[in-house]
PDB file of C-alpha atoms in Angstrom:
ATOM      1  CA  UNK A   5       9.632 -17.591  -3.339  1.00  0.00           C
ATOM      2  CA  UNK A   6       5.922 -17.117  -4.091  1.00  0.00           C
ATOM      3  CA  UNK A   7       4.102 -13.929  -3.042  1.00  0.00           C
ATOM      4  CA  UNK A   8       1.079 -12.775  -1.506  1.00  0.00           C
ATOM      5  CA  UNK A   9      -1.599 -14.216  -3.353  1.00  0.00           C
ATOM      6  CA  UNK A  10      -5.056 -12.877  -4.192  1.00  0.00           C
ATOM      7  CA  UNK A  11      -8.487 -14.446  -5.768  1.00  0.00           C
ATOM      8  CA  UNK A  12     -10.226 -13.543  -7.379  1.00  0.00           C
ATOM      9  CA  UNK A  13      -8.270 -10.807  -9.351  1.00  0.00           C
ATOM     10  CA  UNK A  14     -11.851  -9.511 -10.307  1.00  0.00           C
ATOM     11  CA  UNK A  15     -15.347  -9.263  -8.933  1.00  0.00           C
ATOM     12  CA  UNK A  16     -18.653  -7.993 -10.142  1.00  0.00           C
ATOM     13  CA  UNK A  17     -21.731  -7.974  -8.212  1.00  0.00           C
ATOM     14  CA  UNK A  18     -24.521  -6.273  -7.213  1.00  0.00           C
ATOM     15  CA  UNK A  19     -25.795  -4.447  -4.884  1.00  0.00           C
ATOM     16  CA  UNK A  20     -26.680  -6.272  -1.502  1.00  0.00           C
ATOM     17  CA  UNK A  21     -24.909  -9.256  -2.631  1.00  0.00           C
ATOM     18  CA  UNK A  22     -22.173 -10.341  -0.024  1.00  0.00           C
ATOM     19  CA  UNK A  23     -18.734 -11.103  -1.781  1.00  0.00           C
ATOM     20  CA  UNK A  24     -15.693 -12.716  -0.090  1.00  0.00           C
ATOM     21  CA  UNK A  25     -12.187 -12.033  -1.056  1.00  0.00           C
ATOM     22  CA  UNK A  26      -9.249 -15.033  -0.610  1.00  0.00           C
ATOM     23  CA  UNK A  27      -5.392 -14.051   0.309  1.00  0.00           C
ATOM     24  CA  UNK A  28      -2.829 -16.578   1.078  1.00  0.00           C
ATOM     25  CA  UNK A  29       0.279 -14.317   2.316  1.00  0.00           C
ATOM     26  CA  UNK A  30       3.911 -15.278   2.143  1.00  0.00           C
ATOM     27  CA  UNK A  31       5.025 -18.099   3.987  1.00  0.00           C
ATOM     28  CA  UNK A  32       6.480 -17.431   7.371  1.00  0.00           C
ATOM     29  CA  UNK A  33       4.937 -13.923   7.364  1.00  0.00           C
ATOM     30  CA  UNK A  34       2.759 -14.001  10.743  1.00  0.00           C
ATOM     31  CA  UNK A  35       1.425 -10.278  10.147  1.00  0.00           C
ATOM     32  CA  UNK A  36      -1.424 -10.258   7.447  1.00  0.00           C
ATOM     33  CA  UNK A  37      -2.657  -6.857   6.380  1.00  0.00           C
ATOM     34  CA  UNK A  38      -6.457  -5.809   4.335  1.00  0.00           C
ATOM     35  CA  UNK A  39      -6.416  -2.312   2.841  1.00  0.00           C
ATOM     36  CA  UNK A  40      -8.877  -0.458   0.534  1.00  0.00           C
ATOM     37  CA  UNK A  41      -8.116   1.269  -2.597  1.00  0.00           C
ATOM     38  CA  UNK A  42     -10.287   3.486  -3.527  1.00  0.00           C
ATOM     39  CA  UNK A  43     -10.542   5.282  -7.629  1.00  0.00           C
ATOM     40  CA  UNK A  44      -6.976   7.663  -7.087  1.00  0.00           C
ATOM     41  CA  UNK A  45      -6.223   7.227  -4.056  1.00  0.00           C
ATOM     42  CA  UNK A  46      -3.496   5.369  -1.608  1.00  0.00           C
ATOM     43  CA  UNK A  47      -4.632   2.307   0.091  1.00  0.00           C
ATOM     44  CA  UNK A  48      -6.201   2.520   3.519  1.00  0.00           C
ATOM     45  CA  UNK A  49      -6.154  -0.218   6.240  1.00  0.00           C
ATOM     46  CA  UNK A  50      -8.805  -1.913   6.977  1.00  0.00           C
ATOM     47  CA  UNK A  51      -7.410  -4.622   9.448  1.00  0.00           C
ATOM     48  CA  UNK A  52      -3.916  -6.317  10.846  1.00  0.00           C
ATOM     49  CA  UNK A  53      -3.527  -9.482  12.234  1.00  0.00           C
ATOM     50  CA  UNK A  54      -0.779 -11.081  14.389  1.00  0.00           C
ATOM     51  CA  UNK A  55      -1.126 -14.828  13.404  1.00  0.00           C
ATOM     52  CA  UNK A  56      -4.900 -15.034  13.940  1.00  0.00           C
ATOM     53  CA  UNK A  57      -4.960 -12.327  16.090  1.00  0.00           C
ATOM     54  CA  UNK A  58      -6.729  -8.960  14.725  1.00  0.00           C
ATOM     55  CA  UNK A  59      -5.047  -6.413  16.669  1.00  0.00           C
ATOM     56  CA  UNK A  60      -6.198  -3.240  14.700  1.00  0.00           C
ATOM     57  CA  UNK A  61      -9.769  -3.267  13.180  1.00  0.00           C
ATOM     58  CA  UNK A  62     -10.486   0.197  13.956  1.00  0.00           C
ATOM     59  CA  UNK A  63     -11.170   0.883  10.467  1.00  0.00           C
ATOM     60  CA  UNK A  64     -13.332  -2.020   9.521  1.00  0.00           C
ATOM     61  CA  UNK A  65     -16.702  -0.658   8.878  1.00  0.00           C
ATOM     62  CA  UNK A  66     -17.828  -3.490  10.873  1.00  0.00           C
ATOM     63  CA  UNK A  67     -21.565  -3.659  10.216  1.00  0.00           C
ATOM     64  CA  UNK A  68     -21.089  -4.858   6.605  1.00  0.00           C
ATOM     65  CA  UNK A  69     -17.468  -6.678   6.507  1.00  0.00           C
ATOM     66  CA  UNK A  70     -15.628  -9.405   8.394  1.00  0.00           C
ATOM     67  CA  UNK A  71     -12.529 -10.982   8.367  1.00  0.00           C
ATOM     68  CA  UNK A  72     -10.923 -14.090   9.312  1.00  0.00           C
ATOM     69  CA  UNK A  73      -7.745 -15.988   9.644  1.00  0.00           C
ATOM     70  CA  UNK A  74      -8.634 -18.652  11.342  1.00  0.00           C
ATOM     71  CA  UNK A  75      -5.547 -21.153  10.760  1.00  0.00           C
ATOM     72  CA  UNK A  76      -2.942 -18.067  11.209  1.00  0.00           C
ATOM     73  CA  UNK A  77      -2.101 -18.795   7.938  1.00  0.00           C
ATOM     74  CA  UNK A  78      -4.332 -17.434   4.941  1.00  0.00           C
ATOM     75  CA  UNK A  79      -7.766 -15.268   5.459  1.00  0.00           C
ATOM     76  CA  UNK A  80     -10.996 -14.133   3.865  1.00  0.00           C
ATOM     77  CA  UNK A  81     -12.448 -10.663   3.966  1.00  0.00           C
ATOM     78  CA  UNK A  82     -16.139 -10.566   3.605  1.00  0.00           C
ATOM     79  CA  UNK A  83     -18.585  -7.786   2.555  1.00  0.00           C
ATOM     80  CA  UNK A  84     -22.412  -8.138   3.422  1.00  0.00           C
ATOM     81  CA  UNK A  85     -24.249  -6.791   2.087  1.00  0.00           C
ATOM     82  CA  UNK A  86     -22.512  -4.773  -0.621  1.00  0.00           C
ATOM     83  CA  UNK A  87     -23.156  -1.034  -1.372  1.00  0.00           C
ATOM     84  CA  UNK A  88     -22.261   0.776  -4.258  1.00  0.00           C
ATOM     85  CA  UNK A  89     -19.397   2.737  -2.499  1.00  0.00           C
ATOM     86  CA  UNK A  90     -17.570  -0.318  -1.698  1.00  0.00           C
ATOM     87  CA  UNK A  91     -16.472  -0.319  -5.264  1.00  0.00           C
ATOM     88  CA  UNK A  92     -12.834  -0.396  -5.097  1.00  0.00           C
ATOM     89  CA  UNK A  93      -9.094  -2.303  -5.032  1.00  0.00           C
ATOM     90  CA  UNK A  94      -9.056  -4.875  -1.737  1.00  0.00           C
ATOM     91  CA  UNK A  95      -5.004  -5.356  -1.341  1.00  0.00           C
ATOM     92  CA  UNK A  96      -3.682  -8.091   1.308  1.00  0.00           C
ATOM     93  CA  UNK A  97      -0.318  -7.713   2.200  1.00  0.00           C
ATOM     94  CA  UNK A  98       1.637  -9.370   4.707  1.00  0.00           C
ATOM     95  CA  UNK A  99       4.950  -9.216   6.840  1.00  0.00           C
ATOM     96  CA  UNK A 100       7.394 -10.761   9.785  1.00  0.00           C
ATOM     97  CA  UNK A 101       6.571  -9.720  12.744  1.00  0.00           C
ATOM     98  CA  UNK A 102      10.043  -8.011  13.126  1.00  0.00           C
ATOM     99  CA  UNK A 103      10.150  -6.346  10.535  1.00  0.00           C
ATOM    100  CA  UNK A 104       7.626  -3.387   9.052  1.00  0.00           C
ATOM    101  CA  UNK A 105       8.204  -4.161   4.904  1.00  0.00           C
ATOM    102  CA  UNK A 106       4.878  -5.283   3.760  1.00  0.00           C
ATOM    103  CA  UNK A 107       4.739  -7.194   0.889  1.00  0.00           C
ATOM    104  CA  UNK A 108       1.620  -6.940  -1.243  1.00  0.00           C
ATOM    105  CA  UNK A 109      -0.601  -9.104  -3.358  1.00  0.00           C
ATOM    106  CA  UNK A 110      -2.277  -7.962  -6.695  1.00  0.00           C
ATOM    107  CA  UNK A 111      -5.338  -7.399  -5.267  1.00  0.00           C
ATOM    108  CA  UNK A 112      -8.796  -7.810  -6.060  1.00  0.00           C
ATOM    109  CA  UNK A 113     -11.213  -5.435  -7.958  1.00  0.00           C
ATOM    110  CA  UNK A 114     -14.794  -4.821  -6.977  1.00  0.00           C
ATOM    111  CA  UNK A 115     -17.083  -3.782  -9.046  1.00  0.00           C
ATOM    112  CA  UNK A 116     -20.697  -3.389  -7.357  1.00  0.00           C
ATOM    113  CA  UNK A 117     -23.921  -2.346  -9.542  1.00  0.00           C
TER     114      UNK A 117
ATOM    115  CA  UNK B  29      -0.718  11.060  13.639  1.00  0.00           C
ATOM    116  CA  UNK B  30       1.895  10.278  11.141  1.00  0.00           C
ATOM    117  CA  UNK B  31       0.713  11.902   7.417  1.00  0.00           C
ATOM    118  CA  UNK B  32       2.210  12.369   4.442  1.00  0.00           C
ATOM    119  CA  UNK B  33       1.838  14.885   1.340  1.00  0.00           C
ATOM    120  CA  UNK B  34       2.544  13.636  -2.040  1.00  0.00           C
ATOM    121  CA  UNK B  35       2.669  17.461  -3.656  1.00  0.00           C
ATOM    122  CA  UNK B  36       2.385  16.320  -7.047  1.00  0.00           C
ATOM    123  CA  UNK B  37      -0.380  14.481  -8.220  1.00  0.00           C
ATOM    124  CA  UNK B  38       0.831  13.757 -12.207  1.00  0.00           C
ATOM    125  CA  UNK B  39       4.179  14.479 -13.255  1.00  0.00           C
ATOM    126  CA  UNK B  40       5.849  14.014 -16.682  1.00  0.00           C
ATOM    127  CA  UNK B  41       8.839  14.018 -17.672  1.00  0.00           C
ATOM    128  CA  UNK B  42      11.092  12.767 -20.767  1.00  0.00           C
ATOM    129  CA  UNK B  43      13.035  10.051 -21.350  1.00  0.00           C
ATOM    130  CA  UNK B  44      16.694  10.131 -19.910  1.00  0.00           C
ATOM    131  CA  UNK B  45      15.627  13.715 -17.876  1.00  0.00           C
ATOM    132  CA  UNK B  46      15.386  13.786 -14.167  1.00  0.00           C
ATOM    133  CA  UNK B  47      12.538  12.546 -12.368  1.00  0.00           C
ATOM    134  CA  UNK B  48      11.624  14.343  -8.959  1.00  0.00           C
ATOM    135  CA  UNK B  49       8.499  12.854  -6.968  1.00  0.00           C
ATOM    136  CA  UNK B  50       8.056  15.226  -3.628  1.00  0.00           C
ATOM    137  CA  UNK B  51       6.727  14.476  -0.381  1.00  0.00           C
ATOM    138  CA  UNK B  52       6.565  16.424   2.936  1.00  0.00           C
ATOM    139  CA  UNK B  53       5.854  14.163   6.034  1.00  0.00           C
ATOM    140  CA  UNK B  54       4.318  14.970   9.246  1.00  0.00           C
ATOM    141  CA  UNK B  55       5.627  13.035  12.464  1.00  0.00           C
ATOM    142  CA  UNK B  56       5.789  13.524  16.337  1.00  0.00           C
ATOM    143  CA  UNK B  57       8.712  11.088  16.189  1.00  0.00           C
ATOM    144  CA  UNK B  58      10.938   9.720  14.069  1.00  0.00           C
ATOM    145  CA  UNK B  59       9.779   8.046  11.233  1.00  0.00           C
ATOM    146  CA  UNK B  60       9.641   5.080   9.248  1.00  0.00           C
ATOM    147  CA  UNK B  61       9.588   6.260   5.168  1.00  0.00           C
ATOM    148  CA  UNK B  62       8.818   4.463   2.334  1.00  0.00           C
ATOM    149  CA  UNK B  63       8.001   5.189  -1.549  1.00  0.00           C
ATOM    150  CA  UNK B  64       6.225   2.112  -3.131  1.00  0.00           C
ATOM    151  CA  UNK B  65       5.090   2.190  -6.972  1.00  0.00           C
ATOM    152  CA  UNK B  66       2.063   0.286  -8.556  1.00  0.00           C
ATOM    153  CA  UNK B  67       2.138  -0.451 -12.011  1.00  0.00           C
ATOM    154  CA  UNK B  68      -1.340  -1.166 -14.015  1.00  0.00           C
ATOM    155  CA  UNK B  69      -2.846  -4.071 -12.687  1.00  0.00           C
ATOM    156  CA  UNK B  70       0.544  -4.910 -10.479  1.00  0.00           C
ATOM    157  CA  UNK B  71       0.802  -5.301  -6.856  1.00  0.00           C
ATOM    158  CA  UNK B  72       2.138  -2.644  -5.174  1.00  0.00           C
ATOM    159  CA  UNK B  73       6.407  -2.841  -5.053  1.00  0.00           C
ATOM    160  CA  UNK B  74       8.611  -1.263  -2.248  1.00  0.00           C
ATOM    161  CA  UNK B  75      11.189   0.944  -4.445  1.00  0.00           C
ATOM    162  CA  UNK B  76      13.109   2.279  -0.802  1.00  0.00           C
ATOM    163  CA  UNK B  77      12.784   2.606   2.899  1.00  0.00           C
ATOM    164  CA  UNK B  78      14.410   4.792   5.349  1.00  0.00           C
ATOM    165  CA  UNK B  79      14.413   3.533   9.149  1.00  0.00           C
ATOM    166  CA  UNK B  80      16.833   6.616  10.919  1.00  0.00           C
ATOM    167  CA  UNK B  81      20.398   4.900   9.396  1.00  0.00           C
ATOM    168  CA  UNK B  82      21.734   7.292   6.535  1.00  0.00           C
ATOM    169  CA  UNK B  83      19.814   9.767   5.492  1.00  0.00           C
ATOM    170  CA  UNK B  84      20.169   9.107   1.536  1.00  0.00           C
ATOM    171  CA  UNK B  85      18.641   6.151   0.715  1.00  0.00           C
ATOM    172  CA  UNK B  86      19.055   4.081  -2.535  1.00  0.00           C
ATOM    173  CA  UNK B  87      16.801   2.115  -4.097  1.00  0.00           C
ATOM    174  CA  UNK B  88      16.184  -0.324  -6.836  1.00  0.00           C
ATOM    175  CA  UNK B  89      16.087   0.501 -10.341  1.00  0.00           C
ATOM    176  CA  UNK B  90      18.167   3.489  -9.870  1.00  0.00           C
ATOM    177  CA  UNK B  91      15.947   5.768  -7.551  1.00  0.00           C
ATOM    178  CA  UNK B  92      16.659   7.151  -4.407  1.00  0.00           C
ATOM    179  CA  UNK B  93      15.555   9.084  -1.364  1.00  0.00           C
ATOM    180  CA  UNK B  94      17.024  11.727   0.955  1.00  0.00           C
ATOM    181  CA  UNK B  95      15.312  12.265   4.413  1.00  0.00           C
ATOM    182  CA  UNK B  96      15.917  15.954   5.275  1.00  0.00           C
ATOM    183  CA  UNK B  97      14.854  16.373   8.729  1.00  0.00           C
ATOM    184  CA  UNK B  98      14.642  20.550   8.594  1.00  0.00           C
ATOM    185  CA  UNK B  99      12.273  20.690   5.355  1.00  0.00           C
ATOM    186  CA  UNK B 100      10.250  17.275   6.682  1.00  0.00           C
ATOM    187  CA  UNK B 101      10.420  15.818   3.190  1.00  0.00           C
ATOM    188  CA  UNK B 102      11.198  12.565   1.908  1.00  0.00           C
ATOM    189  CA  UNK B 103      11.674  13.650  -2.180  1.00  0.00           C
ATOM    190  CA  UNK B 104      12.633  10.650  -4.118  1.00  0.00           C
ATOM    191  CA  UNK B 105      14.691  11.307  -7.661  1.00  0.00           C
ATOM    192  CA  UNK B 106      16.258   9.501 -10.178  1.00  0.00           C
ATOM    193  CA  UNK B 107      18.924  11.097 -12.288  1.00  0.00           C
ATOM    194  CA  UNK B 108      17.744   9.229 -15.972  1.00  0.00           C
ATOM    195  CA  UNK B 109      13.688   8.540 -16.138  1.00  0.00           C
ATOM    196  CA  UNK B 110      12.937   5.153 -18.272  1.00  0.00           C
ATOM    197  CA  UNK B 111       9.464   4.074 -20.254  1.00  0.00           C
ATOM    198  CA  UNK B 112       9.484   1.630 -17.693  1.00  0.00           C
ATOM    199  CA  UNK B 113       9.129   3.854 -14.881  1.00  0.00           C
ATOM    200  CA  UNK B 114       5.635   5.243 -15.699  1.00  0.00           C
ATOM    201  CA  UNK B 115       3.567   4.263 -12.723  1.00  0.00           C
ATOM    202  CA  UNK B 116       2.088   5.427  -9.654  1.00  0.00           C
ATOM    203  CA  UNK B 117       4.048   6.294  -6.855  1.00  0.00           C
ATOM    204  CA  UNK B 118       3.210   6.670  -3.334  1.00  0.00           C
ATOM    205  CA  UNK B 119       4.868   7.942  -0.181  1.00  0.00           C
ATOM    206  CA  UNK B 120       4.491   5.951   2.942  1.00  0.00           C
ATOM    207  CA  UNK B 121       4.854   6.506   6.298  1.00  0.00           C
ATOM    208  CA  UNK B 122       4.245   3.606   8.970  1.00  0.00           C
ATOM    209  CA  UNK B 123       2.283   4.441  11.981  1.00  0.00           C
ATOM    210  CA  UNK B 124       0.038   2.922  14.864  1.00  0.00           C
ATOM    211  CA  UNK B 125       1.096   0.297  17.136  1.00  0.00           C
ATOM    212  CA  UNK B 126       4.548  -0.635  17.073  1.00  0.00           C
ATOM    213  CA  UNK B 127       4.422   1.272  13.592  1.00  0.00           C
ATOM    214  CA  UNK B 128       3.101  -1.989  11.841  1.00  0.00           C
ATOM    215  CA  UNK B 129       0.791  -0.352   9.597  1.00  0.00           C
ATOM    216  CA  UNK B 130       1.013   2.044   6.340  1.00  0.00           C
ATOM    217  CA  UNK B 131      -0.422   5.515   6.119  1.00  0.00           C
ATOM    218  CA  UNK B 132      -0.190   6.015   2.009  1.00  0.00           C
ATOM    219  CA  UNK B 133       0.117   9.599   0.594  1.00  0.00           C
ATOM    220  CA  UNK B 134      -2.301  10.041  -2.144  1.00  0.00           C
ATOM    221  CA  UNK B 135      -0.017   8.877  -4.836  1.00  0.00           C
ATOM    222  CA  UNK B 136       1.893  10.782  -8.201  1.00  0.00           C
ATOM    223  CA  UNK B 137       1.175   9.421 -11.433  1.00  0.00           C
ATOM    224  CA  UNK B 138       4.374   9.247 -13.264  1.00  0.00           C
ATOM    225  CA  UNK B 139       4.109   9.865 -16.976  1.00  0.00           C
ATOM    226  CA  UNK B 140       7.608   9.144 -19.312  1.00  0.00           C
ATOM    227  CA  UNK B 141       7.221  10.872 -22.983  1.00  0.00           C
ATOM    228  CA  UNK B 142       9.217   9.120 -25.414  1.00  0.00           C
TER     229      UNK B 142
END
């Protein structure tokens, strides 16, 4: 069975470019998850969906990123523009419904100058 | 809100000694506990869960968990540490609506000495 996947593995912009990050989650898994990782830290959510449902954004800094899932099946998070701070580790993971193990994807590493 | 406390940020041990990684958890309910580990440039891996069945909870690649409800920790241990093992490891506890989403602990770096 093929895991979450992630592209591009590795990003570097800079500053005030936007940058958009791919995941295609497990098959069957209708929950999709976006979390940050910042330098030594654990990773934070950013957003959940339920097929293409988001039913938590509350942490989205929603001025600069969006996300989609517009099929229900993979989604696209999108930062514009970037700042330097948004350096970091973007992880998708995703999940059944009925069940709360997440399974996560390699992630993708931002770099912004 | 659900927290956790990893209260080790580096540990190191030798190899074929004990490994302890501790975390205290803070709950209004029962809760949902996991330890994950991230090798370099590896997605994140769920080692264990515990979901209110037995208390001890086994994992793979010979680590375990016990929930102790008195101390609110969730301590994970394995009796033999391996090269392999040096990672990061965090404590997880799920939270929000219908507990679908992860509240990480700050993580332990795991170091194995030859």
């Amino acid at each position: 069975e093929a895991g979450v996947v992630q592209s591009p593995r590795y990003k570097i912009i800079e500053k005030k470019q936007p940058v958009a990050f791919w995941c295609n989650p497990i098959s069957g898994h209708n929950t999709l998850y976006w979390y940050r990782q910042n330098l030594g830290q654990g990773p934070e959510l950013l957003i959940r969906y339920e097929n293409e449902e988001a039913v938590d954004d509350s942490q989205l800094p929603k001025d600069r990123f969006s996300a989609e899932r517009l099929k229900g099946v993979d989604s696209t998070l999108k930062i514009q523009p970037a700042e330097l701070g948004d350096s970091a580790v973007y992880l998708c993971a995703s999940s059944l419904r009925e069940v709360n193990e997440q399974f996560f994807g390699p992630g993708t590493r931002l770099t912004v100058l | 809100a659900q927290s956790v406390t990893q209260l080790d940020s580096h540990v190191s041990v030798s190899e074929g000694t004990p490994v302890l990684l501790r975390c205290n958890y803070s709950s209004s309910y029962s809760p949902s506990l996991f330890w994950y580990v991230q090798h370099p440039n590896k997605g994140l891996q769920l080692l264990l869960k515990y979901t209110s069945a037995a208390t001890l909870v086994k994992g793979i690649n010979g680590f375990e968990a016990e929930f102790k409800k008195s101390e609110t920790s969730f301590h994970l241990t394995k009796p033999s540490a391996h090269m392999s093992d040096a990672a990061e490891y965090f404590c997880v506890v799920s939270t929000g609506t219908g507990r679908r989403a992860l509240t990480f602990g700050s993580g332990t770096r795991l170091q194995v000495q030859p």
